[in-house]
Amino acid sequence: MDGCIFCKIVSNEITAKKIFEDENSIAFLDLYPAAKGHTLVIPKNHYATLLDIPEMELKEVSQAIQKVAAAVVKATNAEGFNLVQNNREAAGQVVHHIHFHIVPRHKDDGLKLAFGSKEAEPSELAHWETQIKKHI
Ligand code: 5GP
Ligand code: ZN
C-alpha cells in the first residue's frame, strides 16, 4: 500500500534488520525497541488491523510468530515475553499495517505493560458477558 512504511520494508524500499522471512510473513527488529531484541512480525500483504486480515493469512502469520518468538527468547535469554498487538489509534497503533510485537522480558526489567488491578463488580462482568456474546 502506498505510503505504508511496513510495505516498504517488505519490498526492500527501506531497510530493516530482517530476521525471518517466508512466503507470507516477515519479522524484523523494531527500530525503537522497548527491550533488547524487540521484534515485529507482519504479514507481507497490507491489512490495517486484526479485524481486516483473512483467517488463513492470520494462521500463517501465527506460525511465524511462534517460530520467531522462540528464537528471540533463546537469543536474549529472556525469562518471558509479551506478544502485543495494537489496533487503531485509540489503542496506540501508529503503523497501520497489522503487526505483532514480541517483547523479551526479564524479571525486574521495569517495563510497564499494566492491566487493571481492581476486581470488577459481578454485575459489570455479567453485563459485558451478555453484550459481547451477542456479537459472536
Ligand atoms: P505500533 O505502535 O503501531 O503498535 O508499533 C509500531 C512500531 O513500529 C513501533 O514500536 C516503532 O518503534 C516501529 N517502527 C516505526 N517505524 C519503524 C521503521 O521504520 N523501522 C522499524 N524497524 N520499526 C519501526
Ligand atoms: Zn502496509
mmCIF file of C-alpha atoms and ligand atoms in Angstrom:
data_model
loop_
_atom_site.group_PDB
_atom_site.id
_atom_site.type_symbol
_atom_site.label_atom_id
_atom_site.label_comp_id
_atom_site.label_asym_id
_atom_site.label_seq_id
_atom_site.Cartn_x
_atom_site.Cartn_y
_atom_site.Cartn_z
ATOM 1 C CA MET A 1 0.000 0.000 0.000
ATOM 2 C CA ASP A 2 1.315 3.446 -0.967
ATOM 3 C CA GLY A 3 2.861 5.329 1.909
ATOM 4 C CA CYS A 4 2.976 2.331 4.268
ATOM 5 C CA ILE A 5 6.364 2.042 5.911
ATOM 6 C CA PHE A 6 5.983 -1.692 6.591
ATOM 7 C CA CYS A 7 5.018 -2.398 2.947
ATOM 8 C CA LYS A 8 8.248 -0.598 2.043
ATOM 9 C CA ILE A 9 10.178 -2.899 4.393
ATOM 10 C CA VAL A 10 8.513 -5.914 2.712
ATOM 11 C CA SER A 11 9.558 -4.664 -0.743
ATOM 12 C CA ASN A 12 13.045 -3.640 0.460
ATOM 13 C CA GLU A 13 12.424 0.011 -0.432
ATOM 14 C CA ILE A 14 13.567 0.817 3.085
ATOM 15 C CA THR A 15 15.936 -1.293 5.092
ATOM 16 C CA ALA A 16 15.274 -3.162 8.308
ATOM 17 C CA LYS A 17 17.094 -5.833 10.260
ATOM 18 C CA LYS A 18 15.083 -8.747 8.894
ATOM 19 C CA ILE A 19 15.421 -11.884 10.942
ATOM 20 C CA PHE A 20 12.854 -14.148 9.285
ATOM 21 C CA GLU A 21 11.009 -14.405 6.006
ATOM 22 C CA ASP A 22 8.716 -17.000 4.477
ATOM 23 C CA GLU A 23 6.124 -16.866 1.710
ATOM 24 C CA ASN A 24 3.600 -14.772 3.655
ATOM 25 C CA SER A 25 5.354 -13.148 6.618
ATOM 26 C CA ILE A 26 8.465 -11.306 7.658
ATOM 27 C CA ALA A 27 9.986 -10.428 11.023
ATOM 28 C CA PHE A 28 12.377 -7.580 11.712
ATOM 29 C CA LEU A 29 13.802 -5.687 14.656
ATOM 30 C CA ASP A 30 11.811 -2.738 15.996
ATOM 31 C CA LEU A 31 13.735 0.496 15.361
ATOM 32 C CA TYR A 32 12.622 1.965 18.721
ATOM 33 C CA PRO A 33 12.792 -1.145 20.917
ATOM 34 C CA ALA A 34 11.002 -1.447 24.249
ATOM 35 C CA ALA A 35 13.622 -4.082 25.178
ATOM 36 C CA LYS A 36 16.718 -5.605 23.571
ATOM 37 C CA GLY A 37 15.607 -7.949 20.787
ATOM 38 C CA HIS A 38 12.114 -6.390 20.420
ATOM 39 C CA THR A 39 10.888 -7.857 17.142
ATOM 40 C CA LEU A 40 7.908 -7.223 14.867
ATOM 41 C CA VAL A 41 6.168 -9.930 12.835
ATOM 42 C CA ILE A 42 3.926 -8.879 9.944
ATOM 43 C CA PRO A 43 2.074 -10.420 7.018
ATOM 44 C CA LYS A 44 3.585 -9.361 3.683
ATOM 45 C CA ASN A 45 0.176 -8.269 2.442
ATOM 46 C CA HIS A 46 -1.201 -4.993 3.759
ATOM 47 C CA TYR A 47 -4.098 -5.183 6.217
ATOM 48 C CA ALA A 48 -4.703 -2.449 8.767
ATOM 49 C CA THR A 49 -5.811 -4.412 11.834
ATOM 50 C CA LEU A 50 -6.680 -7.827 13.259
ATOM 51 C CA LEU A 51 -10.244 -7.302 12.048
ATOM 52 C CA ASP A 52 -9.091 -6.949 8.440
ATOM 53 C CA ILE A 53 -6.697 -9.846 7.886
ATOM 54 C CA PRO A 54 -8.230 -13.019 6.349
ATOM 55 C CA GLU A 55 -8.296 -16.049 8.634
ATOM 56 C CA MET A 56 -5.865 -18.116 6.526
ATOM 57 C CA GLU A 57 -3.261 -15.374 6.500
ATOM 58 C CA LEU A 58 -3.679 -14.910 10.240
ATOM 59 C CA LYS A 59 -2.963 -18.623 10.685
ATOM 60 C CA GLU A 60 0.171 -18.320 8.602
ATOM 61 C CA VAL A 61 1.441 -15.275 10.448
ATOM 62 C CA SER A 62 0.693 -17.040 13.767
ATOM 63 C CA GLN A 63 3.068 -19.837 12.779
ATOM 64 C CA ALA A 64 5.753 -17.256 12.028
ATOM 65 C CA ILE A 65 5.138 -15.560 15.394
ATOM 66 C CA GLN A 66 5.647 -18.831 17.266
ATOM 67 C CA LYS A 67 8.862 -19.636 15.412
ATOM 68 C CA VAL A 68 10.305 -16.121 15.760
ATOM 69 C CA ALA A 69 9.305 -15.802 19.444
ATOM 70 C CA ALA A 70 11.203 -18.994 20.262
ATOM 71 C CA ALA A 71 14.325 -17.605 18.554
ATOM 72 C CA VAL A 72 14.005 -14.193 20.237
ATOM 73 C CA VAL A 73 13.662 -15.833 23.668
ATOM 74 C CA LYS A 74 16.728 -18.023 23.092
ATOM 75 C CA ALA A 75 18.864 -15.206 21.693
ATOM 76 C CA THR A 76 18.051 -12.779 24.517
ATOM 77 C CA ASN A 77 17.962 -15.370 27.329
ATOM 78 C CA ALA A 78 14.550 -13.958 28.117
ATOM 79 C CA GLU A 79 12.639 -15.306 31.099
ATOM 80 C CA GLY A 80 9.387 -14.457 29.340
ATOM 81 C CA PHE A 81 7.975 -12.337 26.551
ATOM 82 C CA ASN A 82 4.943 -10.221 25.748
ATOM 83 C CA LEU A 83 3.063 -10.562 22.468
ATOM 84 C CA VAL A 84 1.496 -7.151 21.875
ATOM 85 C CA GLN A 85 -0.780 -6.157 19.029
ATOM 86 C CA ASN A 86 -2.316 -2.676 18.867
ATOM 87 C CA ASN A 87 -5.415 -1.991 16.790
ATOM 88 C CA ARG A 88 -6.298 1.545 15.729
ATOM 89 C CA GLU A 89 -5.052 4.837 17.068
ATOM 90 C CA ALA A 90 -7.043 4.698 20.311
ATOM 91 C CA ALA A 91 -5.108 1.563 21.242
ATOM 92 C CA GLY A 92 -1.729 3.042 20.346
ATOM 93 C CA GLN A 93 -1.404 1.782 16.769
ATOM 94 C CA VAL A 94 0.965 4.096 14.919
ATOM 95 C CA VAL A 95 1.769 1.997 11.856
ATOM 96 C CA HIS A 96 -1.453 0.932 10.167
ATOM 97 C CA HIS A 97 -0.168 -2.363 8.762
ATOM 98 C CA ILE A 98 -1.036 -5.152 11.190
ATOM 99 C CA HIS A 99 1.978 -6.228 13.252
ATOM 100 C CA PHE A 100 2.747 -8.283 16.323
ATOM 101 C CA HIS A 101 5.345 -7.097 18.824
ATOM 102 C CA ILE A 102 7.472 -9.757 20.505
ATOM 103 C CA VAL A 103 8.992 -8.091 23.574
ATOM 104 C CA PRO A 104 11.507 -10.195 25.539
ATOM 105 C CA ARG A 105 11.123 -9.854 29.305
ATOM 106 C CA HIS A 106 13.328 -10.367 32.330
ATOM 107 C CA LYS A 107 12.254 -10.296 35.967
ATOM 108 C CA ASP A 108 12.505 -6.770 37.361
ATOM 109 C CA ASP A 109 13.213 -5.219 33.937
ATOM 110 C CA GLY A 110 10.943 -2.345 34.948
ATOM 111 C CA LEU A 111 8.869 -2.430 31.738
ATOM 112 C CA LYS A 112 5.274 -1.386 32.391
ATOM 113 C CA LEU A 113 2.591 -3.088 30.283
ATOM 114 C CA ALA A 114 -0.011 -2.960 33.034
ATOM 115 C CA PHE A 115 -3.607 -4.173 33.023
ATOM 116 C CA GLY A 116 -6.210 -3.404 35.696
ATOM 117 C CA SER A 117 -5.571 -4.163 39.334
ATOM 118 C CA LYS A 118 -9.096 -3.598 40.702
ATOM 119 C CA GLU A 119 -11.508 -6.545 40.642
ATOM 120 C CA ALA A 120 -14.666 -5.881 38.589
ATOM 121 C CA GLU A 121 -18.163 -5.851 40.133
ATOM 122 C CA PRO A 122 -20.070 -9.108 39.387
ATOM 123 C CA SER A 123 -22.903 -7.095 37.757
ATOM 124 C CA GLU A 124 -20.433 -5.425 35.434
ATOM 125 C CA LEU A 125 -18.933 -8.764 34.386
ATOM 126 C CA ALA A 126 -22.443 -10.163 33.777
ATOM 127 C CA HIS A 127 -23.327 -7.131 31.651
ATOM 128 C CA TRP A 128 -20.294 -7.472 29.359
ATOM 129 C CA GLU A 129 -20.687 -11.246 29.197
ATOM 130 C CA THR A 130 -24.164 -10.753 27.711
ATOM 131 C CA GLN A 131 -23.270 -7.830 25.463
ATOM 132 C CA ILE A 132 -20.187 -9.366 23.863
ATOM 133 C CA LYS A 133 -21.779 -12.802 23.377
ATOM 134 C CA LYS A 134 -24.495 -11.105 21.261
ATOM 135 C CA HIS A 135 -21.861 -10.214 18.679
ATOM 136 C CA ILE A 136 -20.024 -13.545 18.472
HETATM 137 P P1 5GP B 1 2.500 0.359 16.956
HETATM 138 O O1 5GP B 1 2.557 1.462 17.946
HETATM 139 O O2 5GP B 1 1.877 0.785 15.636
HETATM 140 O O3 5GP B 1 1.895 -0.894 17.511
HETATM 141 O O4 5GP B 1 4.009 -0.017 16.685
HETATM 142 C C1 5GP B 1 4.751 0.399 15.587
HETATM 143 C C2 5GP B 1 6.188 0.016 15.857
HETATM 144 O O5 5GP B 1 6.935 0.199 14.680
HETATM 145 C C3 5GP B 1 6.850 0.865 16.948
HETATM 146 O O6 5GP B 1 7.286 0.034 18.019
HETATM 147 C C4 5GP B 1 8.010 1.531 16.222
HETATM 148 O O7 5GP B 1 9.149 1.589 17.026
HETATM 149 C C5 5GP B 1 8.207 0.657 14.997
HETATM 150 N N1 5GP B 1 8.703 1.370 13.838
HETATM 151 C C6 5GP B 1 8.222 2.535 13.353
HETATM 152 N N2 5GP B 1 8.889 2.882 12.223
HETATM 153 C C7 5GP B 1 9.787 1.896 12.001
HETATM 154 C C8 5GP B 1 10.776 1.689 10.978
HETATM 155 O O8 5GP B 1 10.951 2.461 10.047
HETATM 156 N N3 5GP B 1 11.514 0.554 11.057
HETATM 157 C C9 5GP B 1 11.353 -0.353 12.076
HETATM 158 N N4 5GP B 1 12.134 -1.419 12.055
HETATM 159 N N5 5GP B 1 10.452 -0.186 13.056
HETATM 160 C C10 5GP B 1 9.679 0.932 13.021
HETATM 161 ZN ZN ZN B 2 1.471 -1.929 4.562
#
